[in-house]
PDB file of C-alpha atoms in Angstrom:
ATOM      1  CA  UNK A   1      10.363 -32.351  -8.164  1.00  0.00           C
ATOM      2  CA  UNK A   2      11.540 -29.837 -10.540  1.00  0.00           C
ATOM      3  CA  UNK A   3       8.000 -28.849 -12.070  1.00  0.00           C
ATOM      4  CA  UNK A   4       5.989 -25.862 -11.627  1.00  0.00           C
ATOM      5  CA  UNK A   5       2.776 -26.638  -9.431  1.00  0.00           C
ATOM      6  CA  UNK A   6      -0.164 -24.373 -10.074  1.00  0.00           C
ATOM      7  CA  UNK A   7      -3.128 -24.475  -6.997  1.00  0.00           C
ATOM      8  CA  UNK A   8      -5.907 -22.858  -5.350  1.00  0.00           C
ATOM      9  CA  UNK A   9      -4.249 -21.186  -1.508  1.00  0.00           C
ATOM     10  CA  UNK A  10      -6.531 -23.706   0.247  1.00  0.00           C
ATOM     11  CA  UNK A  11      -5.127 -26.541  -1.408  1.00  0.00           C
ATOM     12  CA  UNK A  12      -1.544 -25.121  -1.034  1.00  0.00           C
ATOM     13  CA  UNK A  13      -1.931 -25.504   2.793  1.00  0.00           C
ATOM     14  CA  UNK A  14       1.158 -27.590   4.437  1.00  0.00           C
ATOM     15  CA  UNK A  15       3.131 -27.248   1.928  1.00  0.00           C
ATOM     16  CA  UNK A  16       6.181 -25.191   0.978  1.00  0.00           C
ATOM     17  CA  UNK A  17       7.950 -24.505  -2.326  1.00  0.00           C
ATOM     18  CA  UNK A  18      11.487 -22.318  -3.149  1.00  0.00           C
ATOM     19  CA  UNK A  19       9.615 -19.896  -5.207  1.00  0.00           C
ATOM     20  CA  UNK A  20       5.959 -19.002  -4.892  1.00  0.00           C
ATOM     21  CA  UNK A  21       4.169 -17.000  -7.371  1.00  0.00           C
ATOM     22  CA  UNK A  22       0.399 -15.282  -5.834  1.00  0.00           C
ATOM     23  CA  UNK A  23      -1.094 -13.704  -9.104  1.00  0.00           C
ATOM     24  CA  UNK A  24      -3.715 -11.292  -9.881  1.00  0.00           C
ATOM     25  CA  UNK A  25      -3.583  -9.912  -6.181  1.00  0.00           C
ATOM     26  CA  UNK A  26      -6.354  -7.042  -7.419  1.00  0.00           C
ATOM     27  CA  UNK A  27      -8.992  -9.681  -7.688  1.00  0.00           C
ATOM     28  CA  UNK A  28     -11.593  -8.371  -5.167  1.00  0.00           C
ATOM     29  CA  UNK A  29     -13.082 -10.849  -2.769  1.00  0.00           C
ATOM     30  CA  UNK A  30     -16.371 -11.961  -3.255  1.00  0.00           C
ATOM     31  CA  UNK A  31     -18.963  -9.881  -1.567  1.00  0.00           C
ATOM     32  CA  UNK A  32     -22.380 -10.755  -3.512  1.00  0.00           C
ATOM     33  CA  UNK A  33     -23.665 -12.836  -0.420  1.00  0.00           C
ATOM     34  CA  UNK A  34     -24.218  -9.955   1.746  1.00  0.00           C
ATOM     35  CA  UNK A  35     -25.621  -7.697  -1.428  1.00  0.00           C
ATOM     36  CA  UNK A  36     -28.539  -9.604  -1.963  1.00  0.00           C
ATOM     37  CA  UNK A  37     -31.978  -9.092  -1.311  1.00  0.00           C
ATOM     38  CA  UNK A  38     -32.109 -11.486   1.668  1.00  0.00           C
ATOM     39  CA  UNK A  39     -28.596 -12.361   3.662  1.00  0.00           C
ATOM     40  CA  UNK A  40     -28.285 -15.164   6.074  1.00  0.00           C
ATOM     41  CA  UNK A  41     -25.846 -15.990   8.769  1.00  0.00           C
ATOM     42  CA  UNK A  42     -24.989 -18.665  11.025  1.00  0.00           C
ATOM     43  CA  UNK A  43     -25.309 -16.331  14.451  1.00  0.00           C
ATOM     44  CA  UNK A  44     -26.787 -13.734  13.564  1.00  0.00           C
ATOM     45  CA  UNK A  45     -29.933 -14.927  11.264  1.00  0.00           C
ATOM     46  CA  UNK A  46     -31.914 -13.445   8.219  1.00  0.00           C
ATOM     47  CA  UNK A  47     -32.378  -9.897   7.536  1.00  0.00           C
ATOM     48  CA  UNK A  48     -34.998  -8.829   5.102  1.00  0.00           C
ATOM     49  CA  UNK A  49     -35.578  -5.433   3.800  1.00  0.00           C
ATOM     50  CA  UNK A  50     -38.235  -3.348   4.927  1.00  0.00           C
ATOM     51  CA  UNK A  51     -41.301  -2.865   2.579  1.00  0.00           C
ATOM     52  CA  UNK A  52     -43.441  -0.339   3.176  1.00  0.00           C
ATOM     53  CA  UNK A  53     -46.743  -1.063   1.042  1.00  0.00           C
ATOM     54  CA  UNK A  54     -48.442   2.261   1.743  1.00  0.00           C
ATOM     55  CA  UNK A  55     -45.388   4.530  -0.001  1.00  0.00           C
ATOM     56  CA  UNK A  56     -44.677   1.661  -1.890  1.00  0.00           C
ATOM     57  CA  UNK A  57     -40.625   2.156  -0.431  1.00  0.00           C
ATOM     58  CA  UNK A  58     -37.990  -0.591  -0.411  1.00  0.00           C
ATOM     59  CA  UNK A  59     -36.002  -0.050   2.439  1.00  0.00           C
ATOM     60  CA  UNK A  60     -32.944  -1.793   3.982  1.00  0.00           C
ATOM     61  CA  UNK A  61     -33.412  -2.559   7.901  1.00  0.00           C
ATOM     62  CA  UNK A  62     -31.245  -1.889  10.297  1.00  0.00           C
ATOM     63  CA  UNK A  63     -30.968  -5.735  11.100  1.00  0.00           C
ATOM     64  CA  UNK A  64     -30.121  -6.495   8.086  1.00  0.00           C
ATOM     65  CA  UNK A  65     -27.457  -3.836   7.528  1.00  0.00           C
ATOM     66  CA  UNK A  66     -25.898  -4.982  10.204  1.00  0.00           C
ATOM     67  CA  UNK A  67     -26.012  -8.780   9.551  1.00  0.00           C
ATOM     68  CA  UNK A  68     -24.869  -7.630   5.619  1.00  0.00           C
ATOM     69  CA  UNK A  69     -22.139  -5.510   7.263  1.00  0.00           C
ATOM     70  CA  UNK A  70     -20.588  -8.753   9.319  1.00  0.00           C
ATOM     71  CA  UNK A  71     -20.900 -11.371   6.566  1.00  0.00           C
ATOM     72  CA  UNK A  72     -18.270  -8.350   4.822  1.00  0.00           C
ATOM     73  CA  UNK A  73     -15.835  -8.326   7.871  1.00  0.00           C
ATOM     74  CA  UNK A  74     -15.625 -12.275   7.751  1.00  0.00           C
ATOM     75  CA  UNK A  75     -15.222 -12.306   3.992  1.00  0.00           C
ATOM     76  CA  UNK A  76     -12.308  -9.666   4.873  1.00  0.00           C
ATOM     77  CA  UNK A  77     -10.837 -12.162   7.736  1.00  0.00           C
ATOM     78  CA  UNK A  78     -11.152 -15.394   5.604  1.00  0.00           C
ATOM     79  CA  UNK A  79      -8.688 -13.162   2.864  1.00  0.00           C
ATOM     80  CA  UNK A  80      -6.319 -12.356   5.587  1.00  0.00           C
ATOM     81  CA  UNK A  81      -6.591 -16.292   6.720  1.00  0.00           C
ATOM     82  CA  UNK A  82      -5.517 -17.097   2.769  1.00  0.00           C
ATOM     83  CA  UNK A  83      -3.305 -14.163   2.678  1.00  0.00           C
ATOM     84  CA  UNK A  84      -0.993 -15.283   5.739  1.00  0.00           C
ATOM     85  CA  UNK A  85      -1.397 -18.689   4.184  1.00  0.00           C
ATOM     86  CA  UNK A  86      -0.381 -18.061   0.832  1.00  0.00           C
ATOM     87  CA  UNK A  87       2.725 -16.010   2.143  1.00  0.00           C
ATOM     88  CA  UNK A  88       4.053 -19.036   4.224  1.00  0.00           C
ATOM     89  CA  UNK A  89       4.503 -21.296   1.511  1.00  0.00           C
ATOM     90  CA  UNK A  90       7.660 -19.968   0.248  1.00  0.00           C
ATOM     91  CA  UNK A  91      11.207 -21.028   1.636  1.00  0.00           C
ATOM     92  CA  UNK A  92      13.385 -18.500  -1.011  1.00  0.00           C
ATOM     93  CA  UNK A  93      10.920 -16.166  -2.291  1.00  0.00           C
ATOM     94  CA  UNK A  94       7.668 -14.488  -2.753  1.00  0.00           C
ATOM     95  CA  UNK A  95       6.273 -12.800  -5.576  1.00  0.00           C
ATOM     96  CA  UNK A  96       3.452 -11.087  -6.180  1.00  0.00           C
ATOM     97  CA  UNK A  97       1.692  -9.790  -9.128  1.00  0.00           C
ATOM     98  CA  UNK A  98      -0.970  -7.146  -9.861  1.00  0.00           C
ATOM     99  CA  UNK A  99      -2.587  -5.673 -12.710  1.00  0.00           C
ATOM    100  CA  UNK A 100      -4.962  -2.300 -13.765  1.00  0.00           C
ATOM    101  CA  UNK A 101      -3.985  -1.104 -10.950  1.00  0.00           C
ATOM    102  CA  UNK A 102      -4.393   3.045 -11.969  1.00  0.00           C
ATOM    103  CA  UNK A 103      -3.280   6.259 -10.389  1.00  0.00           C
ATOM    104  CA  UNK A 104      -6.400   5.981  -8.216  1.00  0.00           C
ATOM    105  CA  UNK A 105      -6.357   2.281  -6.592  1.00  0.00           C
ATOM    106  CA  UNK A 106      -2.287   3.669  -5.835  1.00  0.00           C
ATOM    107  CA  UNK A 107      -3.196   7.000  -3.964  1.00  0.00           C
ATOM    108  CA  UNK A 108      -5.882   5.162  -2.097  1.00  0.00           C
ATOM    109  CA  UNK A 109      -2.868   2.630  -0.894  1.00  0.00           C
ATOM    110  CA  UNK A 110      -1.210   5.287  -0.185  1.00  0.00           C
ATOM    111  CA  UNK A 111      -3.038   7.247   2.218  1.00  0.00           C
ATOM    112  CA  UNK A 112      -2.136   4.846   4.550  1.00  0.00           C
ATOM    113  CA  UNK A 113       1.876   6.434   4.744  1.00  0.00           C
ATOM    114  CA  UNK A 114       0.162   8.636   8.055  1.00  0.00           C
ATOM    115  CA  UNK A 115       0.082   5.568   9.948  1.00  0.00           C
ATOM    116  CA  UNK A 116       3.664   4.810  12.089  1.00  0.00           C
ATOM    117  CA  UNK A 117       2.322   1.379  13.632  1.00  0.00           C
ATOM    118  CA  UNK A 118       3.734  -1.833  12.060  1.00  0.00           C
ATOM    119  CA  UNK A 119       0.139  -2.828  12.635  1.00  0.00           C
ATOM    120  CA  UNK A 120      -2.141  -0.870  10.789  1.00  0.00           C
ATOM    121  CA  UNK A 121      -5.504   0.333  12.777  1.00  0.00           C
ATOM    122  CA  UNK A 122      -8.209  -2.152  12.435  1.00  0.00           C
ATOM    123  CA  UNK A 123     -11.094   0.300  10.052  1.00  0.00           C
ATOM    124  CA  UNK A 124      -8.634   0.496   7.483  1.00  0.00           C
ATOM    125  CA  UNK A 125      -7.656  -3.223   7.336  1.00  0.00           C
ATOM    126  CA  UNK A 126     -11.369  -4.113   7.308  1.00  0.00           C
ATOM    127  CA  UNK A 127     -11.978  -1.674   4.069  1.00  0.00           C
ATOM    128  CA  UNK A 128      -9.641  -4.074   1.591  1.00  0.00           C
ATOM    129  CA  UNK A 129     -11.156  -5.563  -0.496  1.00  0.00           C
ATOM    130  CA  UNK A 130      -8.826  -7.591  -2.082  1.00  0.00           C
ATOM    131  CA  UNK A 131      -5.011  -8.948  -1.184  1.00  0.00           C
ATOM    132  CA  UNK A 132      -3.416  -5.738  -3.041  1.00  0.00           C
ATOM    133  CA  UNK A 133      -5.413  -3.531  -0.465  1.00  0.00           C
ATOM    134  CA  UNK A 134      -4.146  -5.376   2.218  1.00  0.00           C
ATOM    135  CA  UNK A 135      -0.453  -5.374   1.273  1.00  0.00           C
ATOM    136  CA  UNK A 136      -0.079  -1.705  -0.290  1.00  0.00           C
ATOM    137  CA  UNK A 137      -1.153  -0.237   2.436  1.00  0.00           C
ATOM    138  CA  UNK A 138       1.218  -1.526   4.963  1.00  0.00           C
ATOM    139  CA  UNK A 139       4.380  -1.305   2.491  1.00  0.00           C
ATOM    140  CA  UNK A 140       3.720   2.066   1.655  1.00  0.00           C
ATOM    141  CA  UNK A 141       5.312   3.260   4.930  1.00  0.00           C
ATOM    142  CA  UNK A 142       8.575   1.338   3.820  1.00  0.00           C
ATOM    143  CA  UNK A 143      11.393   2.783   1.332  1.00  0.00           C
ATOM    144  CA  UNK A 144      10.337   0.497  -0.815  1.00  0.00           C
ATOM    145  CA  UNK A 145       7.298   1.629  -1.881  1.00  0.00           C
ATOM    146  CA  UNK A 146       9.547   4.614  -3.610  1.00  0.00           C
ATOM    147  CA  UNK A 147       9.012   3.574  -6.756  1.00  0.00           C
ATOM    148  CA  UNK A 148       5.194   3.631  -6.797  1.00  0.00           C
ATOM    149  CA  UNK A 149       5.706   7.561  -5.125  1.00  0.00           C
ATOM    150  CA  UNK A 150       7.916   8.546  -8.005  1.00  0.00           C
ATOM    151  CA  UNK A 151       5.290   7.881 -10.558  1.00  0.00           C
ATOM    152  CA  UNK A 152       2.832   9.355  -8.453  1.00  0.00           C
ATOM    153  CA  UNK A 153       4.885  12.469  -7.992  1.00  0.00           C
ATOM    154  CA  UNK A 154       4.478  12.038  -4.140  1.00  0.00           C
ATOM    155  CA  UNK A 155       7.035  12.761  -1.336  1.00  0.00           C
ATOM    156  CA  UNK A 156       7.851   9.237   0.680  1.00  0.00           C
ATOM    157  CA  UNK A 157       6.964   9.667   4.332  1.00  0.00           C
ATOM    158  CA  UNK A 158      10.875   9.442   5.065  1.00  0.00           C
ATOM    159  CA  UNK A 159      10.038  10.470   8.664  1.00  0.00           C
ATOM    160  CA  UNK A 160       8.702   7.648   9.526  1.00  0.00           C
ATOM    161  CA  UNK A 161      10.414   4.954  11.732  1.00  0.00           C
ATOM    162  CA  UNK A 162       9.309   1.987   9.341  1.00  0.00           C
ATOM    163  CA  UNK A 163      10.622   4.233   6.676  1.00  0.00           C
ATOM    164  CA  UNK A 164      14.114   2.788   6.877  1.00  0.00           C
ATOM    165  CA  UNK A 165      13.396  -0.673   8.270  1.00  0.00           C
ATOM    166  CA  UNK A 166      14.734  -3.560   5.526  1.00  0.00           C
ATOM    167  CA  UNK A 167      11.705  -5.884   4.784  1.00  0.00           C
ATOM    168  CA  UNK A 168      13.337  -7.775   1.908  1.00  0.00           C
ATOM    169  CA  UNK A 169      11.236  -6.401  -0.444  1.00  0.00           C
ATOM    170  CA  UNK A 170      11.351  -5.193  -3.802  1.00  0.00           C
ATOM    171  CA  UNK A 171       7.972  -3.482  -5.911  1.00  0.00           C
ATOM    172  CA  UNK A 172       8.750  -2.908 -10.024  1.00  0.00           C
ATOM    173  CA  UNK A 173       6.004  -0.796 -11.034  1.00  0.00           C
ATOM    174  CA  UNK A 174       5.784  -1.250 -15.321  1.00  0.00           C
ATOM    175  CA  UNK A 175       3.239   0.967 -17.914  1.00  0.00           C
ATOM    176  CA  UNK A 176       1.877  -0.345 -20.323  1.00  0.00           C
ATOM    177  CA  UNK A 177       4.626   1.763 -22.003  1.00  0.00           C
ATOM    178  CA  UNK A 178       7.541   0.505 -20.643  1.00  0.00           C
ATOM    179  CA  UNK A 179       5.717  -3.528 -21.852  1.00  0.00           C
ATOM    180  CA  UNK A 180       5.451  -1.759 -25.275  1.00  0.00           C
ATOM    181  CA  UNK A 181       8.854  -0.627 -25.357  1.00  0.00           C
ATOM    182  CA  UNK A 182      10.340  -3.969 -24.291  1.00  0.00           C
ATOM    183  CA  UNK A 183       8.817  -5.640 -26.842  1.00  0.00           C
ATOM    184  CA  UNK A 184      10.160  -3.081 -29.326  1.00  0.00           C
ATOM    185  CA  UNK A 185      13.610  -3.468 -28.024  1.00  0.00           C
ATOM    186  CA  UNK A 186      13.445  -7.751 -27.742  1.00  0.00           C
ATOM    187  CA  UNK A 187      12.171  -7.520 -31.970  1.00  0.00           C
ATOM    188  CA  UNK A 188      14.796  -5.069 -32.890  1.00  0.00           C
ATOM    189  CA  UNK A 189      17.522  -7.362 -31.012  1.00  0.00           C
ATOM    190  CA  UNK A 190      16.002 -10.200 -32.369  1.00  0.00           C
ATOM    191  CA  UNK A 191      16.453  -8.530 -35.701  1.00  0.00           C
ATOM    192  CA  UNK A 192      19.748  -7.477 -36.039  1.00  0.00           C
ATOM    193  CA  UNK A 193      21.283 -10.912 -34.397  1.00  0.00           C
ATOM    194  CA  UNK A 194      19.459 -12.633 -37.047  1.00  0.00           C
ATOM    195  CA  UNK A 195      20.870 -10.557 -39.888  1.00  0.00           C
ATOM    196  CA  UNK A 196      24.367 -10.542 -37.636  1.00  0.00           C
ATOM    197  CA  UNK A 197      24.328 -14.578 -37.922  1.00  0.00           C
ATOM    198  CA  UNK A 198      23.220 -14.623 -41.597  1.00  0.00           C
ATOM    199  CA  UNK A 199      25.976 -12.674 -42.885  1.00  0.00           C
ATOM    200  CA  UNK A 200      28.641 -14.430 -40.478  1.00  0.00           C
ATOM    201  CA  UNK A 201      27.083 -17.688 -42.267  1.00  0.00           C
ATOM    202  CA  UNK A 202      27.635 -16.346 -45.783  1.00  0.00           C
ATOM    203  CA  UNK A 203      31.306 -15.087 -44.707  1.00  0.00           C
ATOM    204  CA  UNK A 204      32.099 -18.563 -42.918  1.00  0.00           C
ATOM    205  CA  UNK A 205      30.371 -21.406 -45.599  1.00  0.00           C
ATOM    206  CA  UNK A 206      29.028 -21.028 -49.010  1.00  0.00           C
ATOM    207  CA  UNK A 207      27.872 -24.006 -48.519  1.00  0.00           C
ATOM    208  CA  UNK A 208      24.003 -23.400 -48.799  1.00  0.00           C
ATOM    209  CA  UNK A 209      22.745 -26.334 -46.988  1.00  0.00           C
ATOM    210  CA  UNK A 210      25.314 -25.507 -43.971  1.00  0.00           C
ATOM    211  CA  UNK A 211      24.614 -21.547 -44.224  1.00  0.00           C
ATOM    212  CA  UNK A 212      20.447 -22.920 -43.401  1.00  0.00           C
ATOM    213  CA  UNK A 213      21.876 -25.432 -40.792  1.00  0.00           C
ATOM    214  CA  UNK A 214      23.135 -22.647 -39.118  1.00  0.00           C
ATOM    215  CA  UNK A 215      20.809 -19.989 -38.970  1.00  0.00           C
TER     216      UNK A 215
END
């Protein structure tokens, strides 16, 4: 049909569309489960944290910091699960968007340019925390990740062999700025081909109710 669908990823599975839009790709996943005071899971059990009455100390244990620190790695998988999900449903193209995404969150994508393996090592996959950390990362080895480098003021790692490589993939990095300035230039445009029709009206018709009919 020639609507526009709009879904959750999970519900999106089997499906395919021309054009697929995956917003707000900064959204970080949800890690409160294994940040709370006691975390459960399904192999590993319950960790509790360590109260020591005497000192009167909180403590975390080591069991659960470890149990805490695997419910974060499967929250991590499960994203890449909807991630590789998400980027099969499009036949034509895919298109994703981000936003606040400062000079920081960029360089930390970044840093990942010293890596020449189309797969990238497995601790820094497992530190995203959202879709945008997994996906800058491994485009920032690719030409097209220019862009972002230029307004960074960074050198591209040209000597790399993925450098070069044609992914089909475009990134349009826009400022709040260059928004602002759009928006000036669509009003002044707007503008002027208003007045530009009202006085071709008044030259054409003096007919009033015409001349309105017009514009």
């Amino acid at each position: 049909d020639n609507t526009v669908r709009i879904m959750t990823i999970h519900k999106s599975k089997g499906l395919e569309f021309p054009i697929v839009f995956i917003t707000n790709i900064t959204k970080q996943f949800n890690m409160m489960d294994s940040r709370s005071k006691t975390v459960l899971h399904h192999e590993l059990g319950i960790g509790m944290d360590y109260v020591d009455v005497k000192r009167r100390l909180l403590r975390k244990s080591m069991n659960k910091f470890l149990i805490a620190r695997q419910m974060e790695l499967d929250t991590v998988m499960e994203g890449l699960r909807l991630l590789y999900v998400a980027c099969t449903r499009a036949k034509e193209k895919l298109i994703f968007t981000a936003k606040s995404v400062n000079r920081k969150k960029l360089e930390q994508a970044a840093a990942a340019r010293m890596y020449d393996t189309e797969v990238l090592p497995y601790a820094v996959r497992m530190k995203a925390r959202s879709f945008f950390d997994m996906i800058c990362p491994a485009l920032c080895r690719n030409r097209a990740f220019d862009t972002i480098y230029d307004s960074l003021g960074m050198e591209p790692p040209s000597d790399l062999k993925l450098y070069d490589r044609d992914f089909h993939v475009d990134i349009i990095y826009v400022t709040p700025k260059d928004i602002f300035t759009d928006m000036i230039e669509q009003q002044y445009m707007k503008k002027g081909n208003r007045e530009a029709l009202e006085n071709l009206a008044t030259e054409v018709t003096g007919n009033q109710p015409l001349r309105e009919e017009l514009i």
